[in-house]
Short mmCIF file of C-alpha atoms in Angstrom, two decimals:
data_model
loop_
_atom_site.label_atom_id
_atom_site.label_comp_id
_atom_site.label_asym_id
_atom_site.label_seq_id
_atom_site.Cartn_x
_atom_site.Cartn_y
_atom_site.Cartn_z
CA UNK A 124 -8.17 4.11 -15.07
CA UNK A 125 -6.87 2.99 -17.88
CA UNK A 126 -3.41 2.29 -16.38
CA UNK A 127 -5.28 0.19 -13.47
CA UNK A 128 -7.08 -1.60 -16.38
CA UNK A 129 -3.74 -2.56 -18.06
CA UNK A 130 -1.85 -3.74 -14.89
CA UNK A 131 -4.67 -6.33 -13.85
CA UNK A 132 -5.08 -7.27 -18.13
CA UNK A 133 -1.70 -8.21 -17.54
CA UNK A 134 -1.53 -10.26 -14.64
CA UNK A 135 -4.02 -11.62 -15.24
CA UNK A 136 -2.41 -12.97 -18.83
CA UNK A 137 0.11 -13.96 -16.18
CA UNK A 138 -1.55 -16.22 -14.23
CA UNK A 139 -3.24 -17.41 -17.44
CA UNK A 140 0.38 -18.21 -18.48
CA UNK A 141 1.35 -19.86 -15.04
CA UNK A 142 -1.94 -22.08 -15.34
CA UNK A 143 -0.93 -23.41 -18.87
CA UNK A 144 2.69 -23.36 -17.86
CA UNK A 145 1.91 -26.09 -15.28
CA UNK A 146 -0.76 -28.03 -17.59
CA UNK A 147 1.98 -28.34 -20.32
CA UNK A 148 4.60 -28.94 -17.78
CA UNK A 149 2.29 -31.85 -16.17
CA UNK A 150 0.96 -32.99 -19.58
CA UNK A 151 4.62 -33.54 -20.83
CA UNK A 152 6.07 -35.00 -17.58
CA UNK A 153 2.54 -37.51 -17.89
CA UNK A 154 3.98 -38.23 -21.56
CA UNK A 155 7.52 -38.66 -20.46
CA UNK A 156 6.71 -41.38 -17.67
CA UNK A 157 4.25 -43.26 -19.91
CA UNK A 158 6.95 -43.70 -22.61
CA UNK A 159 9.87 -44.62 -20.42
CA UNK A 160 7.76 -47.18 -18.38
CA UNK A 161 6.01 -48.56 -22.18
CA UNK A 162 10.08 -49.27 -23.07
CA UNK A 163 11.04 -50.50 -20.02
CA UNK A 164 8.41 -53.22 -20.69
CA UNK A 165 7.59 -55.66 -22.69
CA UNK A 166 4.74 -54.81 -25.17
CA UNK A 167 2.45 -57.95 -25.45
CA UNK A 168 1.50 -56.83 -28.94
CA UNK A 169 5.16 -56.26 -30.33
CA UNK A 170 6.66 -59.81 -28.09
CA UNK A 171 4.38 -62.13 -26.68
CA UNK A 172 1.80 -62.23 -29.19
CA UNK A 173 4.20 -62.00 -32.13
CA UNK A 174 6.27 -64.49 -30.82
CA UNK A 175 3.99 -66.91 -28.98
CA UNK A 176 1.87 -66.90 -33.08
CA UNK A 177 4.86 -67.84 -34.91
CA UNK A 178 6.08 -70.30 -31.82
CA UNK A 179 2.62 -71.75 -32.58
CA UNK A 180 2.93 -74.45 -35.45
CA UNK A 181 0.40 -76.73 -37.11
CA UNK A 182 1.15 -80.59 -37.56
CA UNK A 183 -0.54 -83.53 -39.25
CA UNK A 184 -2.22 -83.86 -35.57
CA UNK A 185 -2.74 -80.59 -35.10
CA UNK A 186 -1.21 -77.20 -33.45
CA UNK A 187 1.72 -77.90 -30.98
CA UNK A 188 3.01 -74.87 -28.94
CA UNK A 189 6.79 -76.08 -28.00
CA UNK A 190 7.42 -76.07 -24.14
CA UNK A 191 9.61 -72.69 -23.66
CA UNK A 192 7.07 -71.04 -25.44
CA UNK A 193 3.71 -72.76 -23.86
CA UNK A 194 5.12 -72.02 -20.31
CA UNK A 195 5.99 -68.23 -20.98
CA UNK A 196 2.61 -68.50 -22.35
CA UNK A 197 1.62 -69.71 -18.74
CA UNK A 198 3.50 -67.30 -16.72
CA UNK A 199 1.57 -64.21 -18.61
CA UNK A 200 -1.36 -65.50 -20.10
CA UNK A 201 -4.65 -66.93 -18.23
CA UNK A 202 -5.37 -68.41 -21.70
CA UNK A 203 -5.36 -68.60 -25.17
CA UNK A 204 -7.09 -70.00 -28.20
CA UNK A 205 -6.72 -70.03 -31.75
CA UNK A 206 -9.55 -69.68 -33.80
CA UNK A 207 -10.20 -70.87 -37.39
CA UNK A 208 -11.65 -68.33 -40.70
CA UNK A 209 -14.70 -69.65 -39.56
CA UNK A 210 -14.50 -68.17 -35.87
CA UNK A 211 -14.29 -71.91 -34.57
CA UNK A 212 -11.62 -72.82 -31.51
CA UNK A 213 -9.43 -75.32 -33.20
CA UNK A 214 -6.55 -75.00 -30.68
CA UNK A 215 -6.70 -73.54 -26.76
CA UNK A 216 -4.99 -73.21 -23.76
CA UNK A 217 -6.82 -73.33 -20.41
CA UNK A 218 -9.63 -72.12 -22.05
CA UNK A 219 -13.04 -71.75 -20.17
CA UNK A 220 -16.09 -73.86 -20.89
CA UNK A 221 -17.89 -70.73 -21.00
CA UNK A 222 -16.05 -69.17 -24.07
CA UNK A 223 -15.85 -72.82 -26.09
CA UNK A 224 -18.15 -71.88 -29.06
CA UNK A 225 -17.97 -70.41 -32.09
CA UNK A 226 -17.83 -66.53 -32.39
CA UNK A 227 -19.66 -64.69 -35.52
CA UNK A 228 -17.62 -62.22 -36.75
CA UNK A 229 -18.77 -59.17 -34.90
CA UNK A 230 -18.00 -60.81 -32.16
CA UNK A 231 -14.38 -61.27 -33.10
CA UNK A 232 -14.07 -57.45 -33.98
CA UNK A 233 -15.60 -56.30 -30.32
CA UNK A 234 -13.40 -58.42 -28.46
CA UNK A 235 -10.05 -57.90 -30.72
CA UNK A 236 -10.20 -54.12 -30.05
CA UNK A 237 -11.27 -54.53 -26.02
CA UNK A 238 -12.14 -57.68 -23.85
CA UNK A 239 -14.08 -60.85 -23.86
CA UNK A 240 -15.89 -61.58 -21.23
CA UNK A 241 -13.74 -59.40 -19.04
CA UNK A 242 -10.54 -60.66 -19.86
CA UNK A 243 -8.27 -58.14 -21.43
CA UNK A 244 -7.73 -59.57 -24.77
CA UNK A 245 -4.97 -59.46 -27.80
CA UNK A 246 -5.10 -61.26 -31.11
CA UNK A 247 -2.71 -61.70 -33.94
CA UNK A 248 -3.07 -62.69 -36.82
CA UNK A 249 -1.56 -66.24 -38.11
CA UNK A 250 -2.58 -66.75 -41.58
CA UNK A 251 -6.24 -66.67 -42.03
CA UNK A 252 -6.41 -68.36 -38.74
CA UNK A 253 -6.70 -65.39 -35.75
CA UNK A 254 -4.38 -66.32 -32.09
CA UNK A 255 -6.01 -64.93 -29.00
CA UNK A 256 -4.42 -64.16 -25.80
CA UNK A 257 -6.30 -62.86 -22.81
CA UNK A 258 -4.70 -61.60 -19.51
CA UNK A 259 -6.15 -61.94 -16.02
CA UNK A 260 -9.48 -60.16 -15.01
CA UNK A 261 -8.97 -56.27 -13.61
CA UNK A 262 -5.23 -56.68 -14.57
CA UNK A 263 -5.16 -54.16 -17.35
CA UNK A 264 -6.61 -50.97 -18.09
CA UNK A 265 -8.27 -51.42 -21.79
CA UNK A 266 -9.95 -48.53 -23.32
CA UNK A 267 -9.32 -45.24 -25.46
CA UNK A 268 -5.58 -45.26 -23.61
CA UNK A 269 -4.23 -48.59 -23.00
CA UNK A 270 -1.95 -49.01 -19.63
CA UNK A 271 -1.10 -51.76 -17.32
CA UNK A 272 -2.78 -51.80 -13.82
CA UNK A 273 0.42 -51.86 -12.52
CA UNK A 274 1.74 -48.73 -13.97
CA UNK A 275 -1.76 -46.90 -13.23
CA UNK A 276 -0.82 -47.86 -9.61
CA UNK A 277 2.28 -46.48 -9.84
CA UNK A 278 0.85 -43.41 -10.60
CA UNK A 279 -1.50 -43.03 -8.01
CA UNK A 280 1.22 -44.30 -5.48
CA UNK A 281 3.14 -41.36 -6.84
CA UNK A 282 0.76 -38.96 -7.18
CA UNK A 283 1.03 -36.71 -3.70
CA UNK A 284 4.44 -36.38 -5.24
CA UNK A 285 3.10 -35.31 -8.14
CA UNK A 286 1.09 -32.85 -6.52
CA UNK A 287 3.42 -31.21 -4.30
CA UNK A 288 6.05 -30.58 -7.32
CA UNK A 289 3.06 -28.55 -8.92
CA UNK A 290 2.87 -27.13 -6.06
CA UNK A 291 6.45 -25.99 -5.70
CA UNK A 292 6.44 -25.29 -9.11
CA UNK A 293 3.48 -22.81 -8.95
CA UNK A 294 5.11 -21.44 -5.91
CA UNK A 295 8.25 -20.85 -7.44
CA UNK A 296 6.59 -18.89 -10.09
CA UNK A 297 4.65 -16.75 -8.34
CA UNK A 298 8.14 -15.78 -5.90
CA UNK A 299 9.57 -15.20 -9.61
CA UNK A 300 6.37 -12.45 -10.44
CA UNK A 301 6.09 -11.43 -7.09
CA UNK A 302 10.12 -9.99 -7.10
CA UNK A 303 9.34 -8.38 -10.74
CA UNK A 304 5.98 -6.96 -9.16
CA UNK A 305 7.79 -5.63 -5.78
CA UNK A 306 11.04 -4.55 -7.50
CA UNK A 307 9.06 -2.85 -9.91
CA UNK A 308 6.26 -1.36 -6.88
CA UNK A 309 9.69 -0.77 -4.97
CA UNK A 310 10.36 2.28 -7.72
CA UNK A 311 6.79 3.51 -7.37
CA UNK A 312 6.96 3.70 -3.71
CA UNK A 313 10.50 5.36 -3.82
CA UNK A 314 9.41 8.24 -6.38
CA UNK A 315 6.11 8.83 -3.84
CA UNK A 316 8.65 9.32 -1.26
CA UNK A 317 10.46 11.45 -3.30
CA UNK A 318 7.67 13.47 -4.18
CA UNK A 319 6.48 13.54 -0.90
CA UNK A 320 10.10 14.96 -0.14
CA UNK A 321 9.48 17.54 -3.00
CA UNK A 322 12.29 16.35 -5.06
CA UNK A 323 12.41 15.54 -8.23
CA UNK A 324 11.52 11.94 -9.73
CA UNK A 325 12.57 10.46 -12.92
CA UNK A 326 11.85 6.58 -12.80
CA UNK A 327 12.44 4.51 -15.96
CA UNK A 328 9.34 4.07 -18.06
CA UNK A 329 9.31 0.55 -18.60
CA UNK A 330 7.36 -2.66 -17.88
CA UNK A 331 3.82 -3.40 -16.09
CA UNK A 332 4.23 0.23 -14.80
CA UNK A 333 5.27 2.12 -17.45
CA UNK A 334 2.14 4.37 -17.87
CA UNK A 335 2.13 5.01 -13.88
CA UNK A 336 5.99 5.92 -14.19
CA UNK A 337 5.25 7.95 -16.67
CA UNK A 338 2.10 10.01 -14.77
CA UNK A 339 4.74 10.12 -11.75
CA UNK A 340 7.50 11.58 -14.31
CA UNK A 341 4.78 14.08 -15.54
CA UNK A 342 3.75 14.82 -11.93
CA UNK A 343 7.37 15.65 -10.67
CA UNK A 344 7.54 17.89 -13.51
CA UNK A 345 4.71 19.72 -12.98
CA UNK A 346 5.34 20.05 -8.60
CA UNK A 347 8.45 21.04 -9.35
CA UNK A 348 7.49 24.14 -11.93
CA UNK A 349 4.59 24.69 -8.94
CA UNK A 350 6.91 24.65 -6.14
CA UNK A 351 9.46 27.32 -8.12
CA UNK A 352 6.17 29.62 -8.38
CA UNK A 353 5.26 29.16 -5.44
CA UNK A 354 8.78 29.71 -3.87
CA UNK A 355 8.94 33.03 -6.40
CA UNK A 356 6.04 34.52 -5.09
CA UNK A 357 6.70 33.63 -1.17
CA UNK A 358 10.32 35.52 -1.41
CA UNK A 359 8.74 38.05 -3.15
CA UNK A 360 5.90 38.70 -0.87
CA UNK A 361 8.33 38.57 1.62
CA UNK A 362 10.66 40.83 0.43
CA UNK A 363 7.55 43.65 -0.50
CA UNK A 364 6.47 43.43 3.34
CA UNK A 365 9.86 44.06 4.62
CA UNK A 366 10.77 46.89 1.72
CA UNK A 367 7.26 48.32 2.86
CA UNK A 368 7.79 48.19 6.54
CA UNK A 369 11.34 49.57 6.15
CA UNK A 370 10.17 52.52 3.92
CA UNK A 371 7.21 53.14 6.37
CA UNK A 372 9.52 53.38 9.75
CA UNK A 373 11.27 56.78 8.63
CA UNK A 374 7.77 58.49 8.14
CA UNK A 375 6.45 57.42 10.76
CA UNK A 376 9.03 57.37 13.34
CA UNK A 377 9.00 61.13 12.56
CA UNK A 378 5.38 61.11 12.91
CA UNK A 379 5.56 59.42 16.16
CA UNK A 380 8.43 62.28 17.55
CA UNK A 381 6.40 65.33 16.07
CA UNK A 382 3.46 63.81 17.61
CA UNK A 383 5.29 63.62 20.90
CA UNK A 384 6.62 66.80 20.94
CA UNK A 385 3.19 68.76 20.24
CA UNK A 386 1.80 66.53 23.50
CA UNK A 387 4.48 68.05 26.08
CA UNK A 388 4.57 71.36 24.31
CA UNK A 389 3.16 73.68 27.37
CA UNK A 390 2.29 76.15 24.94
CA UNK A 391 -0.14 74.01 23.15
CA UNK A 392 -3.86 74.50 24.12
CA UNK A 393 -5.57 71.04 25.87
CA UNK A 394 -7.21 70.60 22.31
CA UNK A 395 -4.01 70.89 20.32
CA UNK A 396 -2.08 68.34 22.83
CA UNK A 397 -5.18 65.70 22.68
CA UNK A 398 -5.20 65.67 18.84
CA UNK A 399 -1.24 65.27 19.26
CA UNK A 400 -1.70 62.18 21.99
CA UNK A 401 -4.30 60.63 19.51
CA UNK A 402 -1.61 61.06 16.69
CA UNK A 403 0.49 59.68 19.10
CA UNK A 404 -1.27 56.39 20.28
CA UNK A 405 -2.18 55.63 16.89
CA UNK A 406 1.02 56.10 15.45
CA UNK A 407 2.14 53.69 17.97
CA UNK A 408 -0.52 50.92 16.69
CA UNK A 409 0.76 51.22 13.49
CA UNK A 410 4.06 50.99 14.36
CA UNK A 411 2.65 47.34 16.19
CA UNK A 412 0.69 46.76 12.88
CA UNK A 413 4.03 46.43 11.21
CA UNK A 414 6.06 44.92 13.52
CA UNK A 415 2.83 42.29 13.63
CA UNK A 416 2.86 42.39 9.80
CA UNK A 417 6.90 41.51 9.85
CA UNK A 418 6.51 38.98 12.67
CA UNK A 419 3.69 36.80 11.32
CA UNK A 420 5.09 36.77 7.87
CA UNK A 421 8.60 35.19 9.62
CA UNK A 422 6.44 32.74 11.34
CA UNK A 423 4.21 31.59 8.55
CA UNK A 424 7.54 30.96 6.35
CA UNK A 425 9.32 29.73 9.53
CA UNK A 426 11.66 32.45 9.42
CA UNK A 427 11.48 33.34 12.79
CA UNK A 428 14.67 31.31 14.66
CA UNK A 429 13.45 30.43 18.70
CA UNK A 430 15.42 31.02 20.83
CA UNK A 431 14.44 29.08 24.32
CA UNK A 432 15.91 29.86 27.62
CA UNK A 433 14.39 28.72 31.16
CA UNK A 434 12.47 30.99 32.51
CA UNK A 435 9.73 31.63 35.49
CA UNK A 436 6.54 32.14 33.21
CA UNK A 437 4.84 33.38 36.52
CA UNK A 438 7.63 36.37 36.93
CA UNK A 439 7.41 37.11 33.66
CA UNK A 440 3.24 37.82 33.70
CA UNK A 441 4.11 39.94 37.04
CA UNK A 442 6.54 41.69 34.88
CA UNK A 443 4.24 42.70 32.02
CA UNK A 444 0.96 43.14 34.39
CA UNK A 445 2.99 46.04 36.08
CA UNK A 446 4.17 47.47 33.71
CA UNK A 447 0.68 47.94 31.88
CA UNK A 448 -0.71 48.88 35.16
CA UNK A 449 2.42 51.55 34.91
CA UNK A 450 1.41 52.63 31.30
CA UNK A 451 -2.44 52.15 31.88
CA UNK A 452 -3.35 53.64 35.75
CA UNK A 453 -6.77 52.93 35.63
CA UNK A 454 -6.61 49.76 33.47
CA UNK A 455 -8.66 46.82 34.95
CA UNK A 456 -6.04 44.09 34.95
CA UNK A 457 -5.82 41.17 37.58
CA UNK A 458 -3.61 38.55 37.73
CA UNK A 459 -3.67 34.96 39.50
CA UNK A 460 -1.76 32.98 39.82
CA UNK A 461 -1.72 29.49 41.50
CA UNK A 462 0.83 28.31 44.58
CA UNK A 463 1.75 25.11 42.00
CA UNK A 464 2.80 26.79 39.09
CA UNK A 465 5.85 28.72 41.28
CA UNK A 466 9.52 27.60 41.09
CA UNK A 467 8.09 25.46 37.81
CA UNK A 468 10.41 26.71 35.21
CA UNK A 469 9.53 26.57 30.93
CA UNK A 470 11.69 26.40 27.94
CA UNK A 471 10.59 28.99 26.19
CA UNK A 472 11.97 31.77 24.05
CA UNK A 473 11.33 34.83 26.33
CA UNK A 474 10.18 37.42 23.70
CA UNK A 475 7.98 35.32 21.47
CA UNK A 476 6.01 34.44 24.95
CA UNK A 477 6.15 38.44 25.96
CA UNK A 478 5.03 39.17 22.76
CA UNK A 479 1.85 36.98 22.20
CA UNK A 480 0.68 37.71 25.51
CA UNK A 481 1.07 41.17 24.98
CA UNK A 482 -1.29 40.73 21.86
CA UNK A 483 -3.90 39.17 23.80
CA UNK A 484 -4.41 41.97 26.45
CA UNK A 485 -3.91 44.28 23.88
CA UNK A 486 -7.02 42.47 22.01
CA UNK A 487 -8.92 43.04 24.52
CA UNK A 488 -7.94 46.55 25.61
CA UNK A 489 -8.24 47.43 21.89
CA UNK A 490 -11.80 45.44 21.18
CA UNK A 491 -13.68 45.99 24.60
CA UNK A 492 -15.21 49.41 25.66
CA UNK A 493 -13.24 51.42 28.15
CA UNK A 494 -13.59 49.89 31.71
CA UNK A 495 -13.80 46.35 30.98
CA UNK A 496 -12.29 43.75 33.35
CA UNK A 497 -9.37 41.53 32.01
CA UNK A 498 -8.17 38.74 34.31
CA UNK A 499 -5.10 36.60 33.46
CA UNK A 500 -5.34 32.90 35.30
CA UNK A 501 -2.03 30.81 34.82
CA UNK A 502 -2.28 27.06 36.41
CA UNK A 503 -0.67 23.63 36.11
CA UNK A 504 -1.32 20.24 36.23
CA UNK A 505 2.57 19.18 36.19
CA UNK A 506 2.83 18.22 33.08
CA UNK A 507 1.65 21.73 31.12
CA UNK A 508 1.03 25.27 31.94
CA UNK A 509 -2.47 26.59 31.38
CA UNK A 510 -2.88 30.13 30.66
CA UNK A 511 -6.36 32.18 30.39
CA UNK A 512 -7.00 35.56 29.47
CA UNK A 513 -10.77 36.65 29.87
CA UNK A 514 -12.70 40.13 29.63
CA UNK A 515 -16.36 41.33 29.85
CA UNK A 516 -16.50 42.94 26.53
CA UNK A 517 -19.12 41.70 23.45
CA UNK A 518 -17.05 38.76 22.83
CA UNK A 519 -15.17 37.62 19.34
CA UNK A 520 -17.17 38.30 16.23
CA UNK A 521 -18.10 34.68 15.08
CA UNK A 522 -16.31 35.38 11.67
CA UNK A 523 -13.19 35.92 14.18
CA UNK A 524 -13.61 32.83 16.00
CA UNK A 525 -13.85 30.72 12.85
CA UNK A 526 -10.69 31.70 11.37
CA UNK A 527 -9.00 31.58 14.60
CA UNK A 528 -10.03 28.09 15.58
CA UNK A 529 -9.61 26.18 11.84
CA UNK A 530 -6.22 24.74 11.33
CA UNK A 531 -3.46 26.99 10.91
CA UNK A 532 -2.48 27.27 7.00
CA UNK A 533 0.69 28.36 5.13
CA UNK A 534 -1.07 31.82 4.07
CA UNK A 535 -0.82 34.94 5.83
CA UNK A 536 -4.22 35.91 7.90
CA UNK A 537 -6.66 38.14 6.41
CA UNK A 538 -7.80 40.04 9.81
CA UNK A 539 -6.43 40.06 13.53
CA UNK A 540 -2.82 39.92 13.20
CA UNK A 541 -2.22 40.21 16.54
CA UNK A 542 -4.39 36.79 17.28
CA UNK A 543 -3.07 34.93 14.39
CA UNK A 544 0.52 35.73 15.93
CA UNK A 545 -0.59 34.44 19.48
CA UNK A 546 -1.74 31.05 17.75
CA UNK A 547 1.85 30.95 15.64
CA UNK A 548 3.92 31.36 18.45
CA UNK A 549 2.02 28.84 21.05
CA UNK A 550 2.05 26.43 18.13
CA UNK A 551 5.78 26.72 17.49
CA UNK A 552 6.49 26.00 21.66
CA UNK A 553 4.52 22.81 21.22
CA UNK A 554 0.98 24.08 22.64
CA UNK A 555 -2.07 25.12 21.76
CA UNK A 556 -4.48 28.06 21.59
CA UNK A 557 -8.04 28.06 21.81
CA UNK A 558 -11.13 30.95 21.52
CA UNK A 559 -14.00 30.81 22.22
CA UNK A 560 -17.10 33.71 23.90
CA UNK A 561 -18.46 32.96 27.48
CA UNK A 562 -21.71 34.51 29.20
CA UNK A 563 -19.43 37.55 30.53
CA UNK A 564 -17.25 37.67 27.19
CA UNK A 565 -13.95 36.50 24.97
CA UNK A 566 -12.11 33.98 26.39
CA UNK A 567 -8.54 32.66 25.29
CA UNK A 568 -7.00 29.74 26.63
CA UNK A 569 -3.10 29.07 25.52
CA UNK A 570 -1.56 25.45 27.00
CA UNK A 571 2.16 25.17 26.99
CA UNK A 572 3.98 21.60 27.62
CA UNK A 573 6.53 22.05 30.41
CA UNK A 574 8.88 19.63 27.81
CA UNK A 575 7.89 22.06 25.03
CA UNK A 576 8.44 20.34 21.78
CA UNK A 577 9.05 23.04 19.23
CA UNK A 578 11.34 23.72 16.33
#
């Protein structure tokens, strides 16, 4: 929070800074064209006044304005008067009847400073007498700021030029914080993508970012120490299931022959050899157990390399279903299989496939009481291969089907290896597994892409 808080403090400073940027740029551009048009022209106050009062002498008849001076007079003036200490008009120039009168001194100082009747006015002094010059109505602008109608339209004829250099201007700014912004965004976004790589990121802890570059630094950091944990204790973990399985094959393999050998011994009694063929059988699940246990652990840390081949995914269910039937005489297996899904070959590795269907009708052989009807259904729609396995048993346990049907996660299962490997290895060919109970029992439904798209 309080790096958000800093990065919008600071642009917002920045546009602060562009907004009095372009007032002092405008401001001293306004100054600029004031003073070079005030010298390019003649100041009434500093020439024709001046001049015109001195041109303007007295005589034993009275004032006389010579001719070179009485027509510039003309050419820039409406009028002019000269008016005695007294405020009286001793001396004028196309004066109007209206203003022909005496003026008290206020009146003098209000129209000195502004207009007179509302002609823009200037007097100079001449002695104690006072010279007044007045130009044309609504020719000049005459208040706090004093500026020629002419120039004022100048600026207003230039103004939409005026505006669209701000305009630029403001534009050219904002492209000059907008490449500091996205340059500086541009590391951000690359040490995300780094992270979300998982390597490392070390971005340079400076600027409007430098407490976000810093959280990223300090985030790296700590992924990376996970990551090595984490990495630890997967090869480890590994490692302890293989050293486990290894060390439990030589026991039990001896187990299993022992076992064997006490079932086909004719001298053993019918008890003695059905002890020995329940050593036997569940010596053999445990032997499955950790060839499961082996198999899902490659899987979950991708270990497991696929190897895919064509094959005829209805020859290979005839395949298995016989030889169960072989194994199992009296097991209640069917198999269909629809006219569509023949000649329809799948990329597929060939054991993986064997092996998770394997674990399905061995679910249900295992899970279901003796007796119970298992039908396999394989069909197509020519674009996927659907493949159902049903029985009549009781159906998953619901804390089964839960942790069969959430997403699968990089942790080994915690029950039903044999399920959790079926879901593994339908994932890896691109396709999906789904559970779920029915009115006559557990139902598993595996869909396999014809243009698989695994690993």
């Amino acid at each position: 929070m309080k790096t958000l808080f800093q990065i919008i403090l600071r642009y917002a400073l920045s546009a602060v800074g562009v907004l009095l940027l372009l007032i002092g740029v405008n401001i001293a551009a306004l100054v600029s064209y004031t003073v070079t048009v005030t010298q390019n022209q003649r100041s009434p106050m500093e020439y024709h006044i001046r001049d015109l009062t001195q041109a303007l002498i007295q005589t034993n008849t009275g004032w006389f304005l010579p001719e070179d001076a009485m027509q510039d007079l003309q050419e820039n003036y409406v009028w002019a008067m000269l008016l005695n200490p007294e405020g009286q008009v001793v001396w004028s120039d196309r004066l109007p009847d209206a203003l022909n009168h005496r003026y008290s001194p206020a009146q003098v100082a209000a129209f000195t400073r502004w207009y007179l009747a509302d002609y823009p006015v200037y007097a100079y002094q001449k002695g104690d007498f006072l010279f007044v010059l007045a130009n044309p109505k609504g020719s000049r602008w005459k208040y706090p700021v004093e500026m020629d109608f002419h120039t004022l339209n100048d600026l207003l004829r230039k103004f939409p030029v005026w505006i669209t250099c701000n305009l630029l201007l403001a534009i050219l700014l904002i492209l000059l914080s907008s490449i500091r912004f996205f340059r500086s965004i541009q590391r951000i976004a690359g040490g995300l993508s780094d992270l979300a790589d998982e390597q490392s990121v070390s971005l340079p802890e400076k600027g409007v970012f430098s407490s976000l570059c810093h959280d990223l630094n300090v985030t790296s950091v700590h992924l990376r120490h996970k990551q090595e944990l984490l990495s630890r204790r997967d090869r480890m973990r590994t490692e302890w299931i293989a050293g486990v399985s290894h060390d439990v094959r030589t026991p039990l393999t001896m187990i299993l022959g022992t076992a064997a050998q006490l079932e086909t011994d004719p001298n053993s009694t019918p008890e003695h050899t059905q002890k020995a063929r329940t050593i036997r059988i569940q010596g053999e699940r445990l032997r499955r157990l950790i060839e499961d246990l082996n198999l899902v652990s490659k899987l979950t840390y991708e270990a497991q390399p696929l190897r895919k081949e064509a094959l005829s995914l209805p020859a290979l269910l005839r395949q298995l279903v016989t030889e169960l039937l072989n194994q199992e005489p009296t097991l209640a297996l069917s198999l269909r299989i629809s006219h569509a899904c023949e000649g329809t070959a799948l990329e597929a590795d060939p054991a993986l496939l064997e092996r998770a269907i394997r674990n399905l009708i061995a679910n249900s052989m295992q899970h279901t009481p003796k007796g119970t009807e298992i039908e396999i259904r394989l069909e197509t729609n020519g674009t996927c291969f659907t493949l159902s396995v049903c029985d009549t048993g009781g159906g998953y346990p619901q804390a089964v089907l839960d942790a069969l049907n959430r997403p699968l996660e990089k942790e080994l299962p915690t029950h039903g290896l044999g399920l959790s490997i079926v879901r593994q290895i339908i994932q890896l060919h691109g396709g999906t597994a789904a559970f779920c109970n029915t009115k006559e029992g557990a139902q598993c439904v595996l869909t396999l892409p014809l243009s698989s798209g695994g690993n």
